Amino acid sequence: MFYLFMLPGLVWFFLFSYVPLYGIQVAFRDFQFSGGFSGSPWAGLKYFHQFFDYYQSSRLIRNTILISALKLLIGFMMPIILAVLLNEVRNVKFKKTVQTLSYLPYFVSWVVVVTLMQRLLAQYGGPVNNLLESIGMVKDPIQFLNNTSWFYQMILGSDIWKNIGWNSIIYIAAIAGIDQQQYEAAKIDGAGRFKQIWHVTLPGIRNIAVILFILATGSLMSAGYEQLLLLSGPATASIDSVLDVHVINAGLNEGRLSYAAAVGLFQSVIALVLILTVNRVARKVSDVSLF
Amino acid sequence: MKKRRFSPFDILNYLILALLGFSMIYPFIYILVYSFNDGKDSMLGALYFYPRKFTFDNYAQVFDNPKIWQAYKITLFRTVLGTFLSVFLSTLMAYALSKKSLPGRTFFTFYIFLPTIFSAGFIPYFITLQKLHLINTFWVFVIPALFSFLHIVIIRTFLQGIPEELEESARIDGYGDFQIFARIILPLSGPVLATISLFVGVAHWNDWFTGAYYVSDKNLIPVQTLLQQMLTEAEALSNSMQQASQNGGQTINANVAGSTPESLRMALLVIAVFPILCVYPFLQRFFVKGTMIGSVKG
């Protein structure tokens, strides 16, 4: 009977996870729709060559790694900082309100976030520029969007804005689990606020941070296709083109399925290697690992 | 504990957090204001915290538009049906996997875990959807989103906390496996089901990608995809307006009232965002627990 309970799930994972895995072979074939996964003629490494010979391939890889590394390094620290700051707040009502508000952007789609950015950061009449101008921080309104010199800040900023609250949940919970006696002991030893944070709070969330970091490295080769599909445009093309978007454009828009599958496979393999490497390093260095 | 003095650090901390909280809520206040303000009047700008010329016009027009109604219906329908099916089937599977005595349990867990660390990528997935004849049907919104490893693990961990004795006594009363599941397990799983429903529901509600790439039938476009299309249009529009204003054209007559494409878009944005924003604070205590289980076990 229990096997019957699992049956829909097992069939689903077979169809939507394992059949596509079998379909990876289209990267090595000249895919024709009539032939299906295994019926099209072999092409060997033709499409991999095509990608690495493409004059923009190194730029694509560079942009992808740069954007996701920025998100990984800065975007990863922000929720920890937020959790630590919230922990220092004594007023429960204030703390709860900030927490609830900080989850809010997580629940809206990237389409909404980008629409909001378009309105609030508009060069002419956008409230952010109006504010900056009225307090005299800028002379001329800043063109935040579709501008290469602001592009990475926008990508990173919107990513942090959307996810900081949500990602801090786990750290807040971990901090709540720290034994209060440790703080008392630190106080008796004469530790001030910052010493307490450094010696008690941060070590208390170290393990969970390592695990989340391992998980995050797996996505180093994917820079977040939803956000980038929506925020990239011709004006920033030289620095916004990343692998995920390239796969979608080449495959779904131009119909070069085998080529796009080859690029996608390259991406998946690197991601797997990365996650296994970081997992091993983490196990050696700190005894914490995912598997 | 003694009441502590407010140190400079505290003041700075409260200030930073207050600013952060404000930055999270303000964009939504902003669209709310514009959605309730007369469209032509909005073009004068300088609207920040409350509408200047209050009107329901924008909403009336949005709800009058058959295209938007159709999109809203698709979104509502896929969210309700998709969430119900997903939560029900995932719980069934998680229940089976929570049975420690089930032969092959480790294998089945690995079977559903493997795809999370190595995925085939977009293209083989897309071809699979095509081969299954899901492309350009309503079901492409529902079926591919049915299961997720993380959700199954979260539910499984919760179910393992339900005492075995309850099931045993029910079995003595002559309940079958499915009856136990439906009458004992499901009613006891409220918190975790609420969490997963929220996760799945939000994902359905917010998904624009499926509608943009896997569907071409105009009648199957959900609200988020509609907003995405408007995003591109608005960009083109603002570019041309900017050019026009640079050429010295464009004067805005403030005495004319009425909706503009932008004010309609703000109203649409509000109805696309607020249902979720009204629900999530009430589920907060549940999903905070849910994410913890997920990240610890995942």
Coordinates of C-alpha atoms in Angstrom, one line a residue:
Chain A
M1 CA 0.0 0.0 0.0
F2 CA 2.8 2.4 0.9
Y3 CA 4.3 1.8 -2.5
L4 CA 1.0 2.8 -4.1
F5 CA 1.3 6.1 -2.1
M6 CA 4.7 6.7 -3.6
L7 CA 3.7 5.7 -7.1
P8 CA 2.7 9.2 -8.4
G9 CA 5.9 10.7 -7.0
L10 CA 8.1 7.9 -8.4
V11 CA 6.5 8.2 -11.9
W12 CA 6.8 12.0 -11.7
F13 CA 10.5 12.0 -10.8
F14 CA 11.1 9.5 -13.5
L15 CA 9.4 11.6 -16.2
F16 CA 10.5 15.1 -15.1
S17 CA 14.0 14.4 -13.7
Y18 CA 15.3 11.1 -15.2
V19 CA 13.9 11.3 -18.7
P20 CA 15.6 14.7 -19.1
L21 CA 18.9 13.2 -17.8
Y22 CA 18.6 10.6 -20.5
G23 CA 17.9 13.4 -22.9
I24 CA 21.3 15.0 -22.1
Q25 CA 22.6 13.0 -25.1
V26 CA 21.0 15.6 -27.5
A27 CA 24.1 17.7 -26.6
F28 CA 26.1 15.1 -28.6
R29 CA 23.6 14.7 -31.4
D30 CA 22.1 16.8 -34.2
F31 CA 18.8 16.9 -32.6
Q32 CA 15.7 16.6 -34.8
F33 CA 12.3 16.6 -33.1
S34 CA 11.0 13.7 -35.2
G35 CA 14.0 11.5 -34.1
G36 CA 13.5 12.0 -30.4
F37 CA 16.3 11.8 -27.8
S38 CA 18.0 8.7 -29.2
G39 CA 17.0 8.8 -32.9
S40 CA 19.0 11.8 -34.1
P41 CA 22.4 11.3 -35.7
W42 CA 25.5 11.6 -33.5
A43 CA 27.4 14.9 -33.7
G44 CA 30.2 14.1 -31.2
L45 CA 31.6 17.2 -29.6
K46 CA 30.6 19.5 -32.4
Y47 CA 28.4 21.7 -30.2
F48 CA 30.9 22.0 -27.4
H49 CA 33.5 23.2 -30.0
Q50 CA 30.9 25.6 -31.4
F51 CA 30.4 27.1 -27.9
F52 CA 34.1 27.4 -27.0
D53 CA 34.9 28.8 -30.5
Y54 CA 32.1 31.4 -30.1
Y55 CA 33.9 34.7 -29.7
Q56 CA 31.7 35.5 -26.7
S57 CA 32.0 32.3 -24.7
S58 CA 34.8 33.5 -22.4
R59 CA 32.8 36.7 -21.8
L60 CA 29.7 34.7 -21.0
I61 CA 31.6 32.5 -18.5
R62 CA 33.3 35.5 -16.9
N63 CA 30.0 37.4 -16.5
T64 CA 28.3 34.4 -15.0
I65 CA 31.0 33.8 -12.5
L66 CA 31.4 37.4 -11.6
I67 CA 27.7 38.0 -11.0
S68 CA 27.2 34.8 -9.0
A69 CA 30.4 35.3 -7.0
L70 CA 29.3 38.8 -6.0
K71 CA 25.9 37.4 -4.9
L72 CA 27.7 34.5 -3.1
L73 CA 30.1 36.7 -1.2
I74 CA 28.0 39.8 -0.4
G75 CA 24.6 38.3 -0.7
F76 CA 25.6 35.6 1.6
M77 CA 26.8 37.8 4.4
M78 CA 23.9 40.2 4.4
P79 CA 21.3 37.9 6.0
I80 CA 23.9 37.0 8.7
I81 CA 24.4 40.7 9.5
L82 CA 20.7 41.2 9.6
A83 CA 20.2 38.3 12.0
V84 CA 22.9 39.6 14.3
L85 CA 21.5 43.1 14.3
L86 CA 18.0 41.8 15.0
N87 CA 19.3 39.8 17.9
E88 CA 20.7 42.9 19.5
V89 CA 17.2 44.5 19.5
R90 CA 15.5 44.4 22.9
N91 CA 12.1 45.7 21.9
V92 CA 10.2 42.6 20.8
K93 CA 7.5 44.5 18.9
F94 CA 10.0 46.4 16.8
K95 CA 12.0 43.2 16.1
K96 CA 8.9 41.3 15.0
T97 CA 7.8 44.2 12.8
V98 CA 11.1 44.5 11.0
Q99 CA 11.2 40.7 10.6
T100 CA 7.8 40.5 9.0
L101 CA 8.5 43.4 6.7
S102 CA 11.8 41.9 5.7
Y103 CA 10.1 38.7 4.4
L104 CA 7.8 40.7 2.2
P105 CA 9.9 41.1 -1.0
Y106 CA 10.5 37.4 -1.0
F107 CA 6.9 36.8 -1.8
V108 CA 6.7 38.8 -4.9
S109 CA 8.0 37.7 -8.3
W110 CA 11.0 39.1 -10.2
V111 CA 8.6 40.6 -12.7
V112 CA 7.1 42.7 -9.9
V113 CA 10.6 43.6 -8.5
V114 CA 11.8 44.8 -11.8
T115 CA 8.6 46.7 -12.4
L116 CA 9.1 48.4 -9.0
M117 CA 12.7 49.2 -9.9
Q118 CA 11.6 50.7 -13.2
R119 CA 9.3 53.0 -11.3
L120 CA 11.2 53.9 -8.2
L121 CA 14.6 54.2 -9.8
A122 CA 13.4 56.1 -12.9
Q123 CA 15.8 58.7 -14.0
Y124 CA 13.1 61.4 -14.4
G125 CA 10.5 61.6 -11.7
G126 CA 11.6 58.5 -9.8
P127 CA 11.3 59.0 -6.0
V128 CA 14.8 57.8 -5.3
N129 CA 16.4 60.3 -7.6
N130 CA 14.0 63.0 -6.3
L131 CA 15.1 62.2 -2.8
L132 CA 18.8 62.2 -3.7
E133 CA 18.4 65.5 -5.5
S134 CA 16.5 67.2 -2.7
I135 CA 19.0 66.3 0.0
G136 CA 21.7 67.5 -2.4
M137 CA 23.6 64.2 -2.8
V138 CA 23.5 64.3 -6.6
K139 CA 23.4 67.2 -9.0
D140 CA 22.0 65.3 -12.0
P141 CA 19.5 62.4 -11.7
I142 CA 21.3 59.1 -12.0
Q143 CA 20.4 56.6 -14.7
F144 CA 20.3 53.5 -12.6
L145 CA 18.8 51.0 -15.1
N146 CA 20.2 50.1 -18.5
N147 CA 23.5 51.6 -17.6
T148 CA 26.7 49.6 -17.5
S149 CA 28.3 51.5 -14.6
W150 CA 25.3 50.7 -12.4
F151 CA 24.4 47.3 -13.6
Y152 CA 26.2 45.1 -11.0
Q153 CA 25.0 47.3 -8.2
M154 CA 21.4 46.9 -9.4
I155 CA 21.7 43.1 -9.8
L156 CA 23.2 42.7 -6.4
G157 CA 21.0 45.3 -4.7
S158 CA 17.8 43.8 -5.9
D159 CA 18.9 40.3 -5.1
I160 CA 19.8 41.4 -1.5
W161 CA 16.5 43.3 -1.2
K162 CA 14.5 40.4 -2.3
N163 CA 16.2 37.6 -0.3
I164 CA 17.8 39.1 2.8
G165 CA 14.8 38.7 5.1
W166 CA 14.0 35.3 4.0
N167 CA 17.5 34.0 4.2
S168 CA 18.0 35.4 7.7
I169 CA 15.2 33.2 9.1
I170 CA 17.5 30.3 9.5
Y171 CA 20.2 32.4 11.3
I172 CA 17.7 34.0 13.6
A173 CA 16.5 30.5 14.6
A174 CA 20.1 29.4 15.1
I175 CA 20.9 32.4 17.3
A176 CA 17.8 31.8 19.3
G177 CA 19.2 28.3 20.0
I178 CA 22.4 29.6 21.6
D179 CA 22.6 29.0 25.3
Q180 CA 22.0 32.3 27.2
Q181 CA 24.6 31.2 29.8
Q182 CA 27.3 31.7 27.2
Y183 CA 26.4 35.4 27.0
E184 CA 26.3 35.7 30.8
A185 CA 29.7 34.0 31.0
A186 CA 31.1 36.3 28.4
K187 CA 29.8 39.3 30.3
I188 CA 31.4 38.2 33.5
D189 CA 34.7 37.9 31.5
G190 CA 34.2 41.5 30.6
A191 CA 33.2 41.1 27.0
G192 CA 31.3 44.1 25.5
R193 CA 28.6 44.0 22.9
F194 CA 31.0 43.4 19.9
K195 CA 33.1 40.9 21.8
Q196 CA 29.9 39.0 22.6
I197 CA 28.8 39.0 19.0
W198 CA 32.2 37.9 17.8
H199 CA 32.9 35.2 20.4
V200 CA 29.4 33.8 21.1
T201 CA 26.9 34.7 18.4
L202 CA 29.0 34.1 15.3
P203 CA 30.5 30.8 16.4
G204 CA 26.9 29.7 17.3
I205 CA 25.8 30.0 13.7
R206 CA 29.0 28.8 12.0
N207 CA 27.8 25.3 11.2
I208 CA 24.6 26.3 9.6
A209 CA 26.5 29.0 7.6
V210 CA 29.0 26.4 6.2
I211 CA 26.2 24.2 5.1
L212 CA 24.3 27.0 3.4
F213 CA 27.6 28.1 1.8
I214 CA 28.1 24.7 0.3
L215 CA 24.6 24.7 -1.1
A216 CA 25.1 28.2 -2.6
T217 CA 28.4 27.3 -4.4
G218 CA 26.4 24.8 -6.5
S219 CA 24.8 27.7 -8.2
L220 CA 28.1 29.6 -9.0
M221 CA 27.6 28.7 -12.7
S222 CA 24.0 30.0 -12.7
A223 CA 23.6 33.7 -12.1
G224 CA 19.8 33.7 -11.6
Y225 CA 18.1 33.5 -15.0
E226 CA 14.8 35.2 -14.0
Q227 CA 16.4 38.3 -12.7
L228 CA 18.8 38.6 -15.5
L229 CA 16.3 37.8 -18.3
L230 CA 14.3 40.8 -17.0
L231 CA 17.0 43.2 -16.1
S232 CA 19.4 42.8 -19.1
G233 CA 19.0 44.8 -22.2
P234 CA 20.9 46.0 -25.2
A235 CA 22.5 48.9 -23.3
T236 CA 24.3 46.5 -20.9
A237 CA 24.8 43.6 -23.2
S238 CA 28.5 43.5 -22.8
I239 CA 28.3 42.7 -19.1
D240 CA 24.9 41.2 -18.6
S241 CA 25.1 38.2 -20.9
V242 CA 25.3 35.1 -18.7
L243 CA 25.2 31.3 -19.5
D244 CA 21.6 30.7 -18.2
V245 CA 20.2 33.4 -20.4
H246 CA 22.3 32.3 -23.3
V247 CA 20.9 28.8 -23.1
I248 CA 17.3 30.1 -23.0
N249 CA 17.9 32.5 -25.9
A250 CA 19.8 30.0 -28.1
G251 CA 17.5 27.1 -27.3
L252 CA 14.0 28.4 -26.8
N253 CA 14.1 31.5 -29.0
E254 CA 16.5 30.5 -31.8
G255 CA 15.7 26.8 -31.7
R256 CA 19.4 25.7 -31.6
L257 CA 18.5 22.9 -29.1
S258 CA 21.5 20.7 -29.4
Y259 CA 23.9 23.7 -29.0
A260 CA 22.0 25.0 -26.0
A261 CA 21.9 21.6 -24.4
A262 CA 25.7 21.4 -24.7
V263 CA 26.1 24.8 -23.0
G264 CA 23.6 23.7 -20.3
L265 CA 25.5 20.4 -19.8
F266 CA 28.8 22.3 -19.4
Q267 CA 27.1 24.4 -16.7
S268 CA 25.6 21.4 -14.8
V269 CA 28.9 19.5 -14.8
I270 CA 30.9 22.5 -13.4
A271 CA 28.1 23.0 -10.8
L272 CA 28.4 19.4 -9.7
V273 CA 32.2 19.5 -9.5
L274 CA 32.0 22.7 -7.5
I275 CA 29.5 21.4 -4.9
L276 CA 31.5 18.2 -4.4
T277 CA 34.8 20.1 -4.0
V278 CA 33.4 22.6 -1.5
N279 CA 31.7 19.8 0.4
R280 CA 35.0 18.0 0.7
V281 CA 37.0 21.1 1.7
A282 CA 34.4 22.0 4.3
R283 CA 34.5 18.5 5.8
K284 CA 38.3 18.7 6.1
V285 CA 38.4 22.2 7.5
S286 CA 35.4 22.3 9.8
D287 CA 33.9 18.9 10.1
V288 CA 30.7 20.2 8.7
S289 CA 29.5 18.8 5.4
L290 CA 26.3 18.2 3.4
F291 CA 26.9 14.5 2.6
Chain B
M1 CA 17.2 41.2 33.2
K2 CA 18.0 44.8 34.1
K3 CA 16.9 47.4 31.7
R4 CA 19.9 48.4 29.6
R5 CA 20.8 52.0 28.7
F6 CA 20.5 53.0 25.1
S7 CA 24.0 53.0 23.8
P8 CA 25.1 54.7 20.5
F9 CA 25.2 51.3 19.0
D10 CA 21.6 50.7 19.9
I11 CA 20.5 53.9 18.3
L12 CA 22.5 53.2 15.1
N13 CA 21.1 49.6 15.1
Y14 CA 17.5 50.8 15.4
L15 CA 18.0 53.4 12.7
I16 CA 19.5 50.8 10.3
L17 CA 16.7 48.3 10.9
A18 CA 14.0 51.0 10.6
L19 CA 15.4 52.1 7.3
L20 CA 15.6 48.5 6.1
G21 CA 12.0 47.9 7.1
F22 CA 10.9 51.1 5.3
S23 CA 12.7 50.1 2.2
M24 CA 10.9 46.8 2.2
I25 CA 7.4 48.3 2.5
Y26 CA 7.7 51.6 0.7
P27 CA 7.7 50.3 -2.9
F28 CA 4.3 48.7 -2.2
I29 CA 2.9 51.8 -0.7
Y30 CA 4.1 53.6 -3.8
I31 CA 2.2 51.4 -6.2
L32 CA -0.8 51.5 -4.0
V33 CA -0.8 55.3 -4.1
Y34 CA -0.4 55.4 -7.9
S35 CA -3.1 52.7 -8.4
F36 CA -5.6 54.9 -6.6
N37 CA -4.6 58.1 -8.2
D38 CA -6.0 59.5 -11.4
G39 CA -3.7 58.4 -14.2
K40 CA -3.3 61.8 -16.0
D41 CA -2.7 63.5 -12.7
S42 CA 0.0 60.9 -11.8
M43 CA 2.0 62.1 -14.7
L44 CA 2.7 65.3 -12.9
G45 CA 4.8 63.3 -10.4
A46 CA 5.6 64.2 -6.8
L47 CA 3.2 61.6 -5.4
Y48 CA 4.7 59.8 -2.5
F49 CA 2.5 58.7 0.4
Y50 CA -1.2 59.3 -0.4
P51 CA -3.2 59.8 -3.6
R52 CA -3.8 63.3 -4.8
K53 CA -6.8 62.7 -7.0
F54 CA -8.4 59.6 -5.5
T55 CA -10.2 57.3 -7.9
F56 CA -11.3 53.7 -8.4
D57 CA -11.1 54.2 -12.2
N58 CA -7.9 52.3 -12.7
Y59 CA -9.3 49.2 -11.0
A60 CA -12.6 49.5 -12.8
Q61 CA -10.8 49.5 -16.1
V62 CA -8.5 46.7 -15.2
F63 CA -11.5 44.5 -14.2
D64 CA -13.3 45.5 -17.4
N65 CA -10.5 44.2 -19.5
P66 CA -11.4 40.7 -20.7
K67 CA -7.7 39.9 -21.4
I68 CA -6.8 40.6 -17.7
W69 CA -9.8 38.7 -16.5
Q70 CA -8.7 35.7 -18.5
A71 CA -5.2 35.9 -17.1
Y72 CA -6.4 36.3 -13.6
K73 CA -8.6 33.2 -14.0
I74 CA -5.6 31.2 -15.3
T75 CA -3.5 32.3 -12.3
L76 CA -6.3 31.6 -9.8
F77 CA -7.1 28.2 -11.2
R78 CA -3.5 27.0 -11.6
T79 CA -2.7 28.2 -8.1
V80 CA -5.6 26.5 -6.4
L81 CA -5.5 23.2 -8.4
G82 CA -1.7 23.1 -8.5
T83 CA -1.3 23.7 -4.8
F84 CA -4.0 21.2 -3.8
L85 CA -2.6 18.4 -6.0
S86 CA 1.0 19.1 -5.1
V87 CA 0.4 19.2 -1.4
F88 CA -1.8 16.1 -1.4
L89 CA 0.5 14.0 -3.5
S90 CA 3.7 15.1 -1.8
T91 CA 2.2 14.3 1.6
L92 CA 1.2 10.8 0.4
M93 CA 4.8 10.2 -0.7
A94 CA 6.3 11.8 2.4
Y95 CA 4.0 9.6 4.5
A96 CA 5.3 6.4 2.8
L97 CA 8.9 7.6 3.2
S98 CA 8.4 8.4 6.9
K99 CA 7.9 4.7 7.5
K100 CA 11.2 3.5 8.9
S101 CA 10.2 -0.1 8.2
L102 CA 9.5 0.4 4.5
P103 CA 11.9 -1.8 2.5
G104 CA 13.9 0.3 0.0
R105 CA 13.3 3.6 1.8
T106 CA 16.9 4.7 1.5
F107 CA 16.9 3.9 -2.2
F108 CA 13.7 5.9 -2.8
T109 CA 15.1 8.8 -0.9
F110 CA 18.2 8.8 -2.9
Y111 CA 16.2 8.4 -6.1
I112 CA 14.4 11.7 -5.4
F113 CA 17.5 13.5 -4.0
L114 CA 19.9 12.9 -7.0
P115 CA 18.2 15.3 -9.4
T116 CA 18.7 18.1 -6.9
I117 CA 22.5 18.0 -7.3
F118 CA 22.7 17.1 -11.0
S119 CA 20.1 18.5 -13.3
A120 CA 19.8 17.9 -17.0
G121 CA 19.4 21.6 -17.8
F122 CA 16.7 23.5 -19.6
I123 CA 16.9 22.0 -23.0
P124 CA 16.4 18.3 -22.3
Y125 CA 13.7 19.3 -19.9
F126 CA 12.0 21.4 -22.5
I127 CA 12.1 18.6 -25.1
T128 CA 10.6 16.3 -22.4
L129 CA 7.7 18.7 -21.9
Q130 CA 7.2 18.7 -25.6
K131 CA 7.3 14.9 -26.0
L132 CA 4.8 14.7 -23.2
H133 CA 2.5 17.1 -25.1
L134 CA 2.4 19.5 -22.2
I135 CA 3.6 22.5 -24.2
N136 CA 0.9 25.0 -24.8
T137 CA -1.7 23.3 -22.6
F138 CA -3.0 24.4 -19.2
W139 CA -1.4 21.3 -17.6
V140 CA 2.1 22.6 -18.2
F141 CA 1.4 24.9 -15.3
V142 CA 0.3 22.1 -12.9
I143 CA 2.0 18.8 -13.6
P144 CA 5.7 19.8 -13.8
A145 CA 5.4 21.7 -10.5
L146 CA 3.8 18.8 -8.6
F147 CA 6.8 17.5 -6.6
S148 CA 10.0 18.9 -5.0
F149 CA 12.6 17.0 -3.0
L150 CA 12.7 19.8 -0.4
H151 CA 9.0 19.8 0.2
I152 CA 8.8 16.1 0.6
V153 CA 11.7 16.1 3.1
I154 CA 10.1 18.9 5.1
I155 CA 6.8 17.0 5.3
R156 CA 8.5 13.7 6.0
T157 CA 10.4 15.1 8.9
F158 CA 7.2 16.5 10.4
L159 CA 5.3 13.2 10.0
Q160 CA 8.1 11.3 11.8
G161 CA 7.2 13.3 14.9
I162 CA 3.6 11.9 15.0
P163 CA 3.5 9.0 17.6
E164 CA 3.2 5.6 16.1
E165 CA 0.7 4.5 18.8
L166 CA -2.0 6.7 17.2
E167 CA -1.8 4.7 14.0
E168 CA -1.6 1.4 15.8
S169 CA -4.8 2.0 17.7
A170 CA -6.5 3.1 14.6
R171 CA -5.4 -0.1 12.9
I172 CA -6.9 -2.1 15.7
D173 CA -10.1 -0.3 15.1
G174 CA -10.0 -1.7 11.6
Y175 CA -8.7 1.3 9.6
G176 CA -6.8 0.7 6.4
D177 CA -3.6 2.5 5.3
F178 CA -5.4 5.2 3.3
Q179 CA -8.0 5.7 6.0
I180 CA -5.3 6.2 8.6
F181 CA -3.6 8.7 6.2
A182 CA -6.8 10.6 5.5
R183 CA -8.4 10.6 9.0
I184 CA -5.3 10.6 11.3
I185 CA -2.2 11.9 9.5
L186 CA -3.7 14.7 7.5
P187 CA -5.7 16.3 10.3
L188 CA -2.6 16.3 12.5
S189 CA -0.3 17.9 9.8
G190 CA -2.0 21.3 9.7
P191 CA 1.2 23.4 10.3
V192 CA 3.4 21.7 7.8
L193 CA 0.6 21.5 5.2
A194 CA 0.1 25.3 5.7
T195 CA 3.8 25.9 5.1
I196 CA 4.1 23.8 2.0
S197 CA 0.8 25.2 0.6
L198 CA 2.2 28.7 1.0
F199 CA 5.5 27.7 -0.7
V200 CA 3.8 26.0 -3.6
G201 CA 1.0 28.6 -3.8
V202 CA 3.4 31.5 -4.0
A203 CA 5.5 29.7 -6.6
H204 CA 2.4 29.2 -8.8
W205 CA 1.1 32.7 -8.3
N206 CA 4.5 34.3 -9.1
D207 CA 5.6 32.1 -12.0
W208 CA 5.8 34.1 -15.2
F209 CA 8.5 31.9 -17.0
T210 CA 6.2 29.0 -17.9
G211 CA 3.6 31.4 -19.4
A212 CA 6.3 33.2 -21.3
Y213 CA 8.2 30.2 -22.8
Y214 CA 6.1 27.1 -22.6
V215 CA 2.8 28.6 -23.8
S216 CA 1.9 30.6 -26.8
D217 CA -1.9 30.5 -26.7
K218 CA -3.0 34.0 -25.6
N219 CA -5.8 32.5 -23.5
L220 CA -3.4 30.6 -21.3
I221 CA -1.2 33.6 -20.2
P222 CA -1.2 34.1 -16.4
V223 CA -1.1 37.5 -14.7
Q224 CA 2.6 37.5 -14.1
T225 CA 3.4 36.9 -17.7
L226 CA 1.1 39.7 -18.7
L227 CA 3.0 41.9 -16.3
Q228 CA 6.3 40.8 -17.9
Q229 CA 5.0 41.7 -21.4
M230 CA 4.0 45.1 -20.1
L231 CA 7.4 45.5 -18.6
T232 CA 9.0 45.3 -22.1
E233 CA 6.3 47.5 -23.5
A234 CA 6.7 50.1 -20.8
E235 CA 10.4 50.2 -21.4
A236 CA 9.9 50.9 -25.1
L237 CA 7.2 53.5 -24.2
S238 CA 9.4 55.3 -21.7
N239 CA 12.3 55.3 -24.2
S240 CA 10.1 56.9 -26.8
M241 CA 8.7 59.4 -24.3
Q242 CA 12.2 60.3 -23.2
Q243 CA 13.1 60.9 -26.8
A244 CA 10.0 63.0 -27.3
S245 CA 10.7 65.1 -24.3
Q246 CA 14.3 65.6 -25.4
N247 CA 12.9 66.8 -28.7
G248 CA 11.0 69.4 -26.7
G249 CA 7.5 67.9 -27.6
Q250 CA 5.2 66.5 -25.0
T251 CA 3.4 68.8 -22.7
I252 CA 1.1 67.3 -20.2
N253 CA -2.3 68.8 -19.7
A254 CA -3.1 68.5 -16.0
N255 CA -6.8 69.3 -16.3
V256 CA -7.6 66.2 -18.3
A257 CA -8.6 63.3 -16.1
G258 CA -8.4 59.6 -17.0
S259 CA -6.4 56.5 -16.8
T260 CA -3.1 55.9 -18.6
P261 CA -1.4 52.7 -19.4
E262 CA 0.9 53.3 -16.5
S263 CA -1.9 53.8 -13.9
L264 CA -3.6 50.7 -15.2
R265 CA -0.3 48.8 -14.8
M266 CA 0.0 50.0 -11.2
A267 CA -3.6 48.7 -10.5
L268 CA -2.8 45.4 -12.1
L269 CA 0.4 45.2 -10.1
V270 CA -1.5 45.7 -6.9
I271 CA -4.0 42.9 -7.6
A272 CA -1.1 40.7 -8.6
V273 CA 0.8 41.3 -5.4
F274 CA -1.7 41.9 -2.5
P275 CA -3.4 38.6 -2.2
I276 CA -0.1 37.0 -1.2
L277 CA 1.0 39.9 1.0
C278 CA -2.2 39.6 2.9
V279 CA -1.8 35.9 3.5
Y280 CA 1.9 35.5 4.5
P281 CA 2.0 37.3 7.8
F282 CA -0.5 34.9 9.2
L283 CA 1.5 31.9 8.2
Q284 CA 4.7 33.3 9.5
R285 CA 5.1 31.1 12.5
F286 CA 4.6 28.0 10.4
F287 CA 7.0 28.7 7.6
V288 CA 9.7 29.8 9.9
K289 CA 9.7 26.3 11.3
G290 CA 9.3 24.8 7.9
T291 CA 12.4 26.5 6.5
M292 CA 14.4 25.4 9.4
I293 CA 13.6 21.7 8.9
G294 CA 14.3 22.2 5.2
S295 CA 17.8 23.7 5.6
V296 CA 18.9 21.4 8.4
K297 CA 17.8 18.2 6.6
G298 CA 18.3 19.3 3.0

